[in-house]
Amino acid sequence: MLFSEIDYLDSNLDVLHGFVGVRDGRIDYVGANDPTHSNPALDYGERYNGAGKLLIPGLYNTHAHAPMVLLRGYAENLPLQQWLYEAVFPFEDRIRAAQAYPAMLVAIAEMLRFGVVSFSDMYFFTEERARAVAESGIKANLCNGLMVFDPDVRYEDMPDKESNERFVRSYHNTLDERLKIDLNIHSEYISNPQVVQAVGQQALELGVNTHIHLSETAREHEECKQRRGGLTPAAYFESLGFFKQPCVAAHCVHTEPEDWQILARNGVTVSANPASNMKLASGFAPVPQMLAAGINVTLGTDGVASNNSHNILKDLYLFALLYKGATGDPTVVTAKEALAAATINGARAQGRLDSGSIAVGNRADVAVLDISGPWFSPQTDLLNNLVYAGQGSDVVLTMVDGAVLYRDGIYPTIDVKRAIFETQQATQAILASL
Ligand SMILES: [Zn+2]
């Protein structure tokens, strides 16, 4: 496809106008002039009319629990502990693999609808999730949830050691590297030191990334310090050698200045989840301070039970505004920093170094927005318009590795009606059984 006479964001996220050529899954031309004029033999297939459109790098959602679509709208307005232990966990206990699969497809369709090209997903049912990723064409880093409630259990004695190894051998970097496997520790409070150490070691041996929750709530953070001889969750994970492989740490709301040094020196990525943190009243992450510390800060939706959507442009809007309000400083987190968090930083976090920006040689992971509406007018600064005024529903096309996976209401790879119907059936059956 040749995106023609289109406004686009270059690799610095500056707005330019011209042509972006996609062939064999990659961007092979970016420039002001039509590449077929100088080389008429170049065949791009479809010529996409860029009038009234904005081409952006595809969006990255670095923290999701996609099959939790099943819980959308189910447990609302509850305090966090009650929400988790009395509503979410009992519901999740009843989810079967055959129900997780259509929910995963619904989540993927929803993300594609809003310009997401790749996501990091922490959940169970990894075979079904991998199947949905394979069929849909989206990219994902999947980790199989690991929750340890026994303080003495050893990883060697858990079935997870073998199943994690099997997931890595079966799926990691398959589908032309669209699918990656990470290893998971749920959190400091749902794990034990032996398991944290052993999973970190296994990640090192297998050469894969890790994905955890970190300092989401004040209670978690303070109780960790009491339990672990004064160590914060970040210091605790570091002390166990867990950060030797690249890690995505979700939330980091209650991290302290020493934690930012730990995260920065270990190259740990932070996934900020502003919607989830507000909905569960967890607080406001110190994003400006973490950016200043040189940490790779990215954007996540979290599961829909605490959001309630995968419309990441809503999260981007919150991310761009929230930390200004929380710090009382309107100069922190620029529109460009916000968009970088949602694109290139996310790609880096997932180990996708040839994606995340519109540049020659990169994977063609992009989205097109219709910017002809009144909320994009006047078009003096399209980057600001996109971040502060753009809507998820402005996305008209999402492309992954050069393949169009969403366009003008159509999902070429997903039977959305069926997935929605089966998800509805599944949720009703689970609710009826509770
Ligand atoms: Zn989470």
PDB file of N, CA, C and O in Angstrom, residues 177-236:
ATOM      1  N   GLU A 177       7.685 -13.418  14.451  1.00  0.00           N
ATOM      2  CA  GLU A 177       7.965 -12.634  15.670  1.00  0.00           C
ATOM      3  C   GLU A 177       6.787 -11.790  16.142  1.00  0.00           C
ATOM      4  O   GLU A 177       6.947 -10.941  17.022  1.00  0.00           O
ATOM      5  N   ARG A 178       5.609 -12.019  15.557  1.00  0.00           N
ATOM      6  CA  ARG A 178       4.426 -11.288  16.048  1.00  0.00           C
ATOM      7  C   ARG A 178       4.112 -11.674  17.475  1.00  0.00           C
ATOM      8  O   ARG A 178       3.644 -10.887  18.275  1.00  0.00           O
ATOM      9  N   LEU A 179       4.305 -12.944  17.786  1.00  0.00           N
ATOM     10  CA  LEU A 179       3.949 -13.462  19.112  1.00  0.00           C
ATOM     11  C   LEU A 179       5.211 -13.686  19.935  1.00  0.00           C
ATOM     12  O   LEU A 179       6.149 -14.345  19.482  1.00  0.00           O
ATOM     13  N   LYS A 180       5.206 -13.101  21.113  1.00  0.00           N
ATOM     14  CA  LYS A 180       6.323 -13.314  22.045  1.00  0.00           C
ATOM     15  C   LYS A 180       5.757 -13.804  23.374  1.00  0.00           C
ATOM     16  O   LYS A 180       4.602 -13.508  23.714  1.00  0.00           O
ATOM     17  N   ILE A 181       6.576 -14.524  24.087  1.00  0.00           N
ATOM     18  CA  ILE A 181       6.180 -14.993  25.417  1.00  0.00           C
ATOM     19  C   ILE A 181       7.068 -14.311  26.457  1.00  0.00           C
ATOM     20  O   ILE A 181       8.289 -14.273  26.313  1.00  0.00           O
ATOM     21  N   ASP A 182       6.439 -13.747  27.471  1.00  0.00           N
ATOM     22  CA  ASP A 182       7.147 -13.216  28.635  1.00  0.00           C
ATOM     23  C   ASP A 182       6.870 -14.147  29.815  1.00  0.00           C
ATOM     24  O   ASP A 182       5.922 -14.935  29.769  1.00  0.00           O
ATOM     25  N   LEU A 183       7.664 -14.028  30.868  1.00  0.00           N
ATOM     26  CA  LEU A 183       7.359 -14.762  32.101  1.00  0.00           C
ATOM     27  C   LEU A 183       6.753 -13.803  33.113  1.00  0.00           C
ATOM     28  O   LEU A 183       7.065 -12.617  33.128  1.00  0.00           O
ATOM     29  N   ASN A 184       5.898 -14.348  33.958  1.00  0.00           N
ATOM     30  CA  ASN A 184       5.130 -13.512  34.881  1.00  0.00           C
ATOM     31  C   ASN A 184       5.397 -13.849  36.342  1.00  0.00           C
ATOM     32  O   ASN A 184       5.563 -15.009  36.704  1.00  0.00           O
ATOM     33  N   ILE A 185       5.480 -12.788  37.140  1.00  0.00           N
ATOM     34  CA  ILE A 185       5.228 -12.887  38.575  1.00  0.00           C
ATOM     35  C   ILE A 185       4.073 -11.925  38.797  1.00  0.00           C
ATOM     36  O   ILE A 185       4.177 -10.760  38.389  1.00  0.00           O
ATOM     37  N   HIS A 186       2.977 -12.366  39.411  1.00  0.00           N
ATOM     38  CA  HIS A 186       1.847 -11.441  39.546  1.00  0.00           C
ATOM     39  C   HIS A 186       2.276 -10.168  40.252  1.00  0.00           C
ATOM     40  O   HIS A 186       2.008  -9.056  39.780  1.00  0.00           O
ATOM     41  N   SER A 187       2.960 -10.320  41.398  1.00  0.00           N
ATOM     42  CA  SER A 187       3.321  -9.162  42.217  1.00  0.00           C
ATOM     43  C   SER A 187       4.134  -9.670  43.397  1.00  0.00           C
ATOM     44  O   SER A 187       4.209 -10.881  43.633  1.00  0.00           O
ATOM     45  N   GLU A 188       4.701  -8.739  44.139  1.00  0.00           N
ATOM     46  CA  GLU A 188       5.433  -9.128  45.350  1.00  0.00           C
ATOM     47  C   GLU A 188       4.509  -9.865  46.311  1.00  0.00           C
ATOM     48  O   GLU A 188       4.902 -10.859  46.927  1.00  0.00           O
ATOM     49  N   TYR A 189       3.271  -9.385  46.441  1.00  0.00           N
ATOM     50  CA  TYR A 189       2.383  -9.928  47.479  1.00  0.00           C
ATOM     51  C   TYR A 189       1.694 -11.225  47.080  1.00  0.00           C
ATOM     52  O   TYR A 189       1.121 -11.896  47.927  1.00  0.00           O
ATOM     53  N   ILE A 190       1.731 -11.588  45.788  1.00  0.00           N
ATOM     54  CA  ILE A 190       1.194 -12.897  45.380  1.00  0.00           C
ATOM     55  C   ILE A 190       2.343 -13.697  44.760  1.00  0.00           C
ATOM     56  O   ILE A 190       2.309 -14.110  43.598  1.00  0.00           O
ATOM     57  N   SER A 191       3.410 -13.858  45.564  1.00  0.00           N
ATOM     58  CA  SER A 191       4.578 -14.648  45.135  1.00  0.00           C
ATOM     59  C   SER A 191       5.418 -14.896  46.384  1.00  0.00           C
ATOM     60  O   SER A 191       5.058 -14.447  47.468  1.00  0.00           O
ATOM     61  N   ASN A 192       6.520 -15.610  46.231  1.00  0.00           N
ATOM     62  CA  ASN A 192       7.473 -15.709  47.340  1.00  0.00           C
ATOM     63  C   ASN A 192       8.894 -15.573  46.778  1.00  0.00           C
ATOM     64  O   ASN A 192       9.098 -15.707  45.567  1.00  0.00           O
ATOM     65  N   PRO A 193       9.870 -15.288  47.631  1.00  0.00           N
ATOM     66  CA  PRO A 193      11.227 -14.969  47.130  1.00  0.00           C
ATOM     67  C   PRO A 193      11.839 -16.077  46.282  1.00  0.00           C
ATOM     68  O   PRO A 193      12.475 -15.806  45.265  1.00  0.00           O
ATOM     69  N   GLN A 194      11.613 -17.342  46.691  1.00  0.00           N
ATOM     70  CA  GLN A 194      12.214 -18.440  45.932  1.00  0.00           C
ATOM     71  C   GLN A 194      11.671 -18.449  44.506  1.00  0.00           C
ATOM     72  O   GLN A 194      12.422 -18.629  43.541  1.00  0.00           O
ATOM     73  N   VAL A 195      10.354 -18.254  44.385  1.00  0.00           N
ATOM     74  CA  VAL A 195       9.732 -18.288  43.059  1.00  0.00           C
ATOM     75  C   VAL A 195      10.180 -17.084  42.223  1.00  0.00           C
ATOM     76  O   VAL A 195      10.479 -17.214  41.026  1.00  0.00           O
ATOM     77  N   VAL A 196      10.253 -15.914  42.851  1.00  0.00           N
ATOM     78  CA  VAL A 196      10.702 -14.718  42.118  1.00  0.00           C
ATOM     79  C   VAL A 196      12.099 -14.949  41.543  1.00  0.00           C
ATOM     80  O   VAL A 196      12.367 -14.698  40.363  1.00  0.00           O
ATOM     81  N   GLN A 197      12.983 -15.476  42.409  1.00  0.00           N
ATOM     82  CA  GLN A 197      14.363 -15.729  41.987  1.00  0.00           C
ATOM     83  C   GLN A 197      14.415 -16.751  40.846  1.00  0.00           C
ATOM     84  O   GLN A 197      15.111 -16.555  39.846  1.00  0.00           O
ATOM     85  N   ALA A 198      13.653 -17.824  41.006  1.00  0.00           N
ATOM     86  CA  ALA A 198      13.696 -18.909  40.017  1.00  0.00           C
ATOM     87  C   ALA A 198      13.105 -18.475  38.678  1.00  0.00           C
ATOM     88  O   ALA A 198      13.618 -18.853  37.618  1.00  0.00           O
ATOM     89  N   VAL A 199      12.034 -17.686  38.711  1.00  0.00           N
ATOM     90  CA  VAL A 199      11.433 -17.223  37.453  1.00  0.00           C
ATOM     91  C   VAL A 199      12.391 -16.239  36.767  1.00  0.00           C
ATOM     92  O   VAL A 199      12.559 -16.272  35.537  1.00  0.00           O
ATOM     93  N   GLY A 200      13.037 -15.386  37.558  1.00  0.00           N
ATOM     94  CA  GLY A 200      14.028 -14.472  36.979  1.00  0.00           C
ATOM     95  C   GLY A 200      15.144 -15.236  36.292  1.00  0.00           C
ATOM     96  O   GLY A 200      15.588 -14.889  35.193  1.00  0.00           O
ATOM     97  N   GLN A 201      15.587 -16.321  36.945  1.00  0.00           N
ATOM     98  CA  GLN A 201      16.649 -17.156  36.392  1.00  0.00           C
ATOM     99  C   GLN A 201      16.186 -17.856  35.116  1.00  0.00           C
ATOM    100  O   GLN A 201      16.918 -17.922  34.124  1.00  0.00           O
ATOM    101  N   GLN A 202      14.941 -18.339  35.133  1.00  0.00           N
ATOM    102  CA  GLN A 202      14.404 -19.019  33.945  1.00  0.00           C
ATOM    103  C   GLN A 202      14.285 -18.042  32.765  1.00  0.00           C
ATOM    104  O   GLN A 202      14.580 -18.399  31.623  1.00  0.00           O
ATOM    105  N   ALA A 203      13.863 -16.804  33.059  1.00  0.00           N
ATOM    106  CA  ALA A 203      13.762 -15.790  31.995  1.00  0.00           C
ATOM    107  C   ALA A 203      15.128 -15.549  31.371  1.00  0.00           C
ATOM    108  O   ALA A 203      15.266 -15.430  30.148  1.00  0.00           O
ATOM    109  N   LEU A 204      16.149 -15.514  32.238  1.00  0.00           N
ATOM    110  CA  LEU A 204      17.519 -15.305  31.764  1.00  0.00           C
ATOM    111  C   LEU A 204      17.953 -16.459  30.864  1.00  0.00           C
ATOM    112  O   LEU A 204      18.492 -16.256  29.778  1.00  0.00           O
ATOM    113  N   GLU A 205      17.683 -17.682  31.324  1.00  0.00           N
ATOM    114  CA  GLU A 205      18.092 -18.860  30.560  1.00  0.00           C
ATOM    115  C   GLU A 205      17.351 -18.963  29.222  1.00  0.00           C
ATOM    116  O   GLU A 205      17.921 -19.362  28.216  1.00  0.00           O
ATOM    117  N   LEU A 206      16.066 -18.605  29.231  1.00  0.00           N
ATOM    118  CA  LEU A 206      15.271 -18.724  28.005  1.00  0.00           C
ATOM    119  C   LEU A 206      15.386 -17.482  27.123  1.00  0.00           C
ATOM    120  O   LEU A 206      14.924 -17.481  25.980  1.00  0.00           O
ATOM    121  N   GLY A 207      15.950 -16.411  27.672  1.00  0.00           N
ATOM    122  CA  GLY A 207      16.117 -15.180  26.883  1.00  0.00           C
ATOM    123  C   GLY A 207      14.806 -14.472  26.600  1.00  0.00           C
ATOM    124  O   GLY A 207      14.593 -13.974  25.494  1.00  0.00           O
ATOM    125  N   VAL A 208      13.925 -14.441  27.604  1.00  0.00           N
ATOM    126  CA  VAL A 208      12.630 -13.768  27.412  1.00  0.00           C
ATOM    127  C   VAL A 208      12.458 -12.657  28.452  1.00  0.00           C
ATOM    128  O   VAL A 208      13.155 -12.618  29.469  1.00  0.00           O
ATOM    129  N   ASN A 209      11.497 -11.780  28.177  1.00  0.00           N
ATOM    130  CA  ASN A 209      11.207 -10.660  29.075  1.00  0.00           C
ATOM    131  C   ASN A 209      10.271 -11.104  30.194  1.00  0.00           C
ATOM    132  O   ASN A 209       9.724 -12.215  30.166  1.00  0.00           O
ATOM    133  N   THR A 210      10.077 -10.199  31.148  1.00  0.00           N
ATOM    134  CA  THR A 210       9.149 -10.479  32.247  1.00  0.00           C
ATOM    135  C   THR A 210       8.124  -9.362  32.372  1.00  0.00           C
ATOM    136  O   THR A 210       8.315  -8.270  31.828  1.00  0.00           O
ATOM    137  N   HIS A 211       7.044  -9.643  33.088  1.00  0.00           N
ATOM    138  CA  HIS A 211       5.915  -8.706  33.213  1.00  0.00           C
ATOM    139  C   HIS A 211       5.314  -8.890  34.606  1.00  0.00           C
ATOM    140  O   HIS A 211       4.934 -10.004  34.967  1.00  0.00           O
ATOM    141  N   ILE A 212       5.286  -7.805  35.382  1.00  0.00           N
ATOM    142  CA  ILE A 212       4.818  -7.884  36.775  1.00  0.00           C
ATOM    143  C   ILE A 212       3.924  -6.688  37.114  1.00  0.00           C
ATOM    144  O   ILE A 212       3.880  -5.710  36.374  1.00  0.00           O
ATOM    145  N   HIS A 213       3.216  -6.788  38.236  1.00  0.00           N
ATOM    146  CA  HIS A 213       2.588  -5.615  38.857  1.00  0.00           C
ATOM    147  C   HIS A 213       3.546  -5.104  39.929  1.00  0.00           C
ATOM    148  O   HIS A 213       4.123  -5.901  40.676  1.00  0.00           O
ATOM    149  N   LEU A 214       3.689  -3.775  40.047  1.00  0.00           N
ATOM    150  CA  LEU A 214       4.637  -3.230  41.016  1.00  0.00           C
ATOM    151  C   LEU A 214       4.071  -1.979  41.692  1.00  0.00           C
ATOM    152  O   LEU A 214       3.705  -1.016  41.008  1.00  0.00           O
ATOM    153  N   SER A 215       4.019  -2.009  43.015  1.00  0.00           N
ATOM    154  CA  SER A 215       3.632  -0.825  43.809  1.00  0.00           C
ATOM    155  C   SER A 215       2.364  -0.162  43.259  1.00  0.00           C
ATOM    156  O   SER A 215       2.302   1.049  43.088  1.00  0.00           O
ATOM    157  N   GLU A 216       1.346  -1.012  43.050  1.00  0.00           N
ATOM    158  CA  GLU A 216       0.083  -0.464  42.522  1.00  0.00           C
ATOM    159  C   GLU A 216      -0.656   0.335  43.590  1.00  0.00           C
ATOM    160  O   GLU A 216      -1.216   1.382  43.315  1.00  0.00           O
ATOM    161  N   THR A 217      -0.671  -0.208  44.815  1.00  0.00           N
ATOM    162  CA  THR A 217      -1.403   0.474  45.887  1.00  0.00           C
ATOM    163  C   THR A 217      -0.453   0.809  47.035  1.00  0.00           C
ATOM    164  O   THR A 217       0.598   0.178  47.211  1.00  0.00           O
ATOM    165  N   ALA A 218      -0.857   1.778  47.846  1.00  0.00           N
ATOM    166  CA  ALA A 218      -0.054   2.180  49.008  1.00  0.00           C
ATOM    167  C   ALA A 218       0.070   1.006  49.972  1.00  0.00           C
ATOM    168  O   ALA A 218       1.140   0.750  50.533  1.00  0.00           O
ATOM    169  N   ARG A 219      -1.021   0.259  50.125  1.00  0.00           N
ATOM    170  CA  ARG A 219      -1.008  -0.870  51.049  1.00  0.00           C
ATOM    171  C   ARG A 219       0.018  -1.920  50.637  1.00  0.00           C
ATOM    172  O   ARG A 219       0.811  -2.397  51.459  1.00  0.00           O
ATOM    173  N   GLU A 220      -0.014  -2.280  49.344  1.00  0.00           N
ATOM    174  CA  GLU A 220       0.955  -3.259  48.815  1.00  0.00           C
ATOM    175  C   GLU A 220       2.386  -2.786  49.067  1.00  0.00           C
ATOM    176  O   GLU A 220       3.251  -3.547  49.526  1.00  0.00           O
ATOM    177  N   HIS A 221       2.637  -1.523  48.774  1.00  0.00           N
ATOM    178  CA  HIS A 221       3.987  -0.959  48.888  1.00  0.00           C
ATOM    179  C   HIS A 221       4.465  -0.978  50.346  1.00  0.00           C
ATOM    180  O   HIS A 221       5.574  -1.421  50.637  1.00  0.00           O
ATOM    181  N   GLU A 222       3.618  -0.533  51.259  1.00  0.00           N
ATOM    182  CA  GLU A 222       4.010  -0.432  52.670  1.00  0.00           C
ATOM    183  C   GLU A 222       4.118  -1.816  53.311  1.00  0.00           C
ATOM    184  O   GLU A 222       5.026  -2.072  54.103  1.00  0.00           O
ATOM    185  N   GLU A 223       3.189  -2.716  52.964  1.00  0.00           N
ATOM    186  CA  GLU A 223       3.250  -4.066  53.539  1.00  0.00           C
ATOM    187  C   GLU A 223       4.496  -4.811  53.061  1.00  0.00           C
ATOM    188  O   GLU A 223       5.064  -5.617  53.793  1.00  0.00           O
ATOM    189  N   CYS A 224       4.911  -4.543  51.841  1.00  0.00           N
ATOM    190  CA  CYS A 224       6.142  -5.152  51.323  1.00  0.00           C
ATOM    191  C   CYS A 224       7.322  -4.716  52.192  1.00  0.00           C
ATOM    192  O   CYS A 224       8.148  -5.541  52.590  1.00  0.00           O
ATOM    193  N   LYS A 225       7.378  -3.441  52.485  1.00  0.00           N
ATOM    194  CA  LYS A 225       8.499  -2.942  53.300  1.00  0.00           C
ATOM    195  C   LYS A 225       8.518  -3.609  54.673  1.00  0.00           C
ATOM    196  O   LYS A 225       9.581  -3.950  55.195  1.00  0.00           O
ATOM    197  N   GLN A 226       7.321  -3.819  55.233  1.00  0.00           N
ATOM    198  CA  GLN A 226       7.246  -4.492  56.534  1.00  0.00           C
ATOM    199  C   GLN A 226       7.702  -5.947  56.427  1.00  0.00           C
ATOM    200  O   GLN A 226       8.426  -6.460  57.266  1.00  0.00           O
ATOM    201  N   ARG A 227       7.247  -6.625  55.374  1.00  0.00           N
ATOM    202  CA  ARG A 227       7.549  -8.052  55.190  1.00  0.00           C
ATOM    203  C   ARG A 227       8.999  -8.309  54.818  1.00  0.00           C
ATOM    204  O   ARG A 227       9.551  -9.339  55.165  1.00  0.00           O
ATOM    205  N   ARG A 228       9.584  -7.393  54.040  1.00  0.00           N
ATOM    206  CA  ARG A 228      10.881  -7.663  53.399  1.00  0.00           C
ATOM    207  C   ARG A 228      12.005  -6.801  53.970  1.00  0.00           C
ATOM    208  O   ARG A 228      12.872  -6.325  53.217  1.00  0.00           O
ATOM    209  N   GLY A 229      11.959  -6.579  55.267  1.00  0.00           N
ATOM    210  CA  GLY A 229      13.071  -5.881  55.922  1.00  0.00           C
ATOM    211  C   GLY A 229      13.318  -4.491  55.375  1.00  0.00           C
ATOM    212  O   GLY A 229      14.478  -4.080  55.221  1.00  0.00           O
ATOM    213  N   GLY A 230      12.254  -3.779  55.042  1.00  0.00           N
ATOM    214  CA  GLY A 230      12.390  -2.392  54.596  1.00  0.00           C
ATOM    215  C   GLY A 230      12.511  -2.224  53.091  1.00  0.00           C
ATOM    216  O   GLY A 230      12.527  -1.098  52.594  1.00  0.00           O
ATOM    217  N   LEU A 231      12.619  -3.349  52.371  1.00  0.00           N
ATOM    218  CA  LEU A 231      12.750  -3.244  50.910  1.00  0.00           C
ATOM    219  C   LEU A 231      11.415  -2.861  50.274  1.00  0.00           C
ATOM    220  O   LEU A 231      10.379  -3.450  50.596  1.00  0.00           O
ATOM    221  N   THR A 232      11.440  -1.905  49.351  1.00  0.00           N
ATOM    222  CA  THR A 232      10.254  -1.616  48.548  1.00  0.00           C
ATOM    223  C   THR A 232      10.083  -2.758  47.548  1.00  0.00           C
ATOM    224  O   THR A 232      11.026  -3.541  47.332  1.00  0.00           O
ATOM    225  N   PRO A 233       8.925  -2.853  46.895  1.00  0.00           N
ATOM    226  CA  PRO A 233       8.787  -3.913  45.880  1.00  0.00           C
ATOM    227  C   PRO A 233       9.888  -3.859  44.819  1.00  0.00           C
ATOM    228  O   PRO A 233      10.445  -4.901  44.449  1.00  0.00           O
ATOM    229  N   ALA A 234      10.252  -2.665  44.353  1.00  0.00           N
ATOM    230  CA  ALA A 234      11.309  -2.569  43.325  1.00  0.00           C
ATOM    231  C   ALA A 234      12.643  -3.071  43.877  1.00  0.00           C
ATOM    232  O   ALA A 234      13.358  -3.828  43.209  1.00  0.00           O
ATOM    233  N   ALA A 235      12.965  -2.672  45.117  1.00  0.00           N
ATOM    234  CA  ALA A 235      14.233  -3.103  45.728  1.00  0.00           C
ATOM    235  C   ALA A 235      14.221  -4.610  45.973  1.00  0.00           C
ATOM    236  O   ALA A 235      15.245  -5.291  45.825  1.00  0.00           O
ATOM    237  N   TYR A 236      13.051  -5.111  46.333  1.00  0.00           N
ATOM    238  CA  TYR A 236      12.885  -6.551  46.582  1.00  0.00           C
ATOM    239  C   TYR A 236      13.149  -7.354  45.304  1.00  0.00           C
ATOM    240  O   TYR A 236      13.936  -8.305  45.304  1.00  0.00           O
TER     241      TYR A 236
END
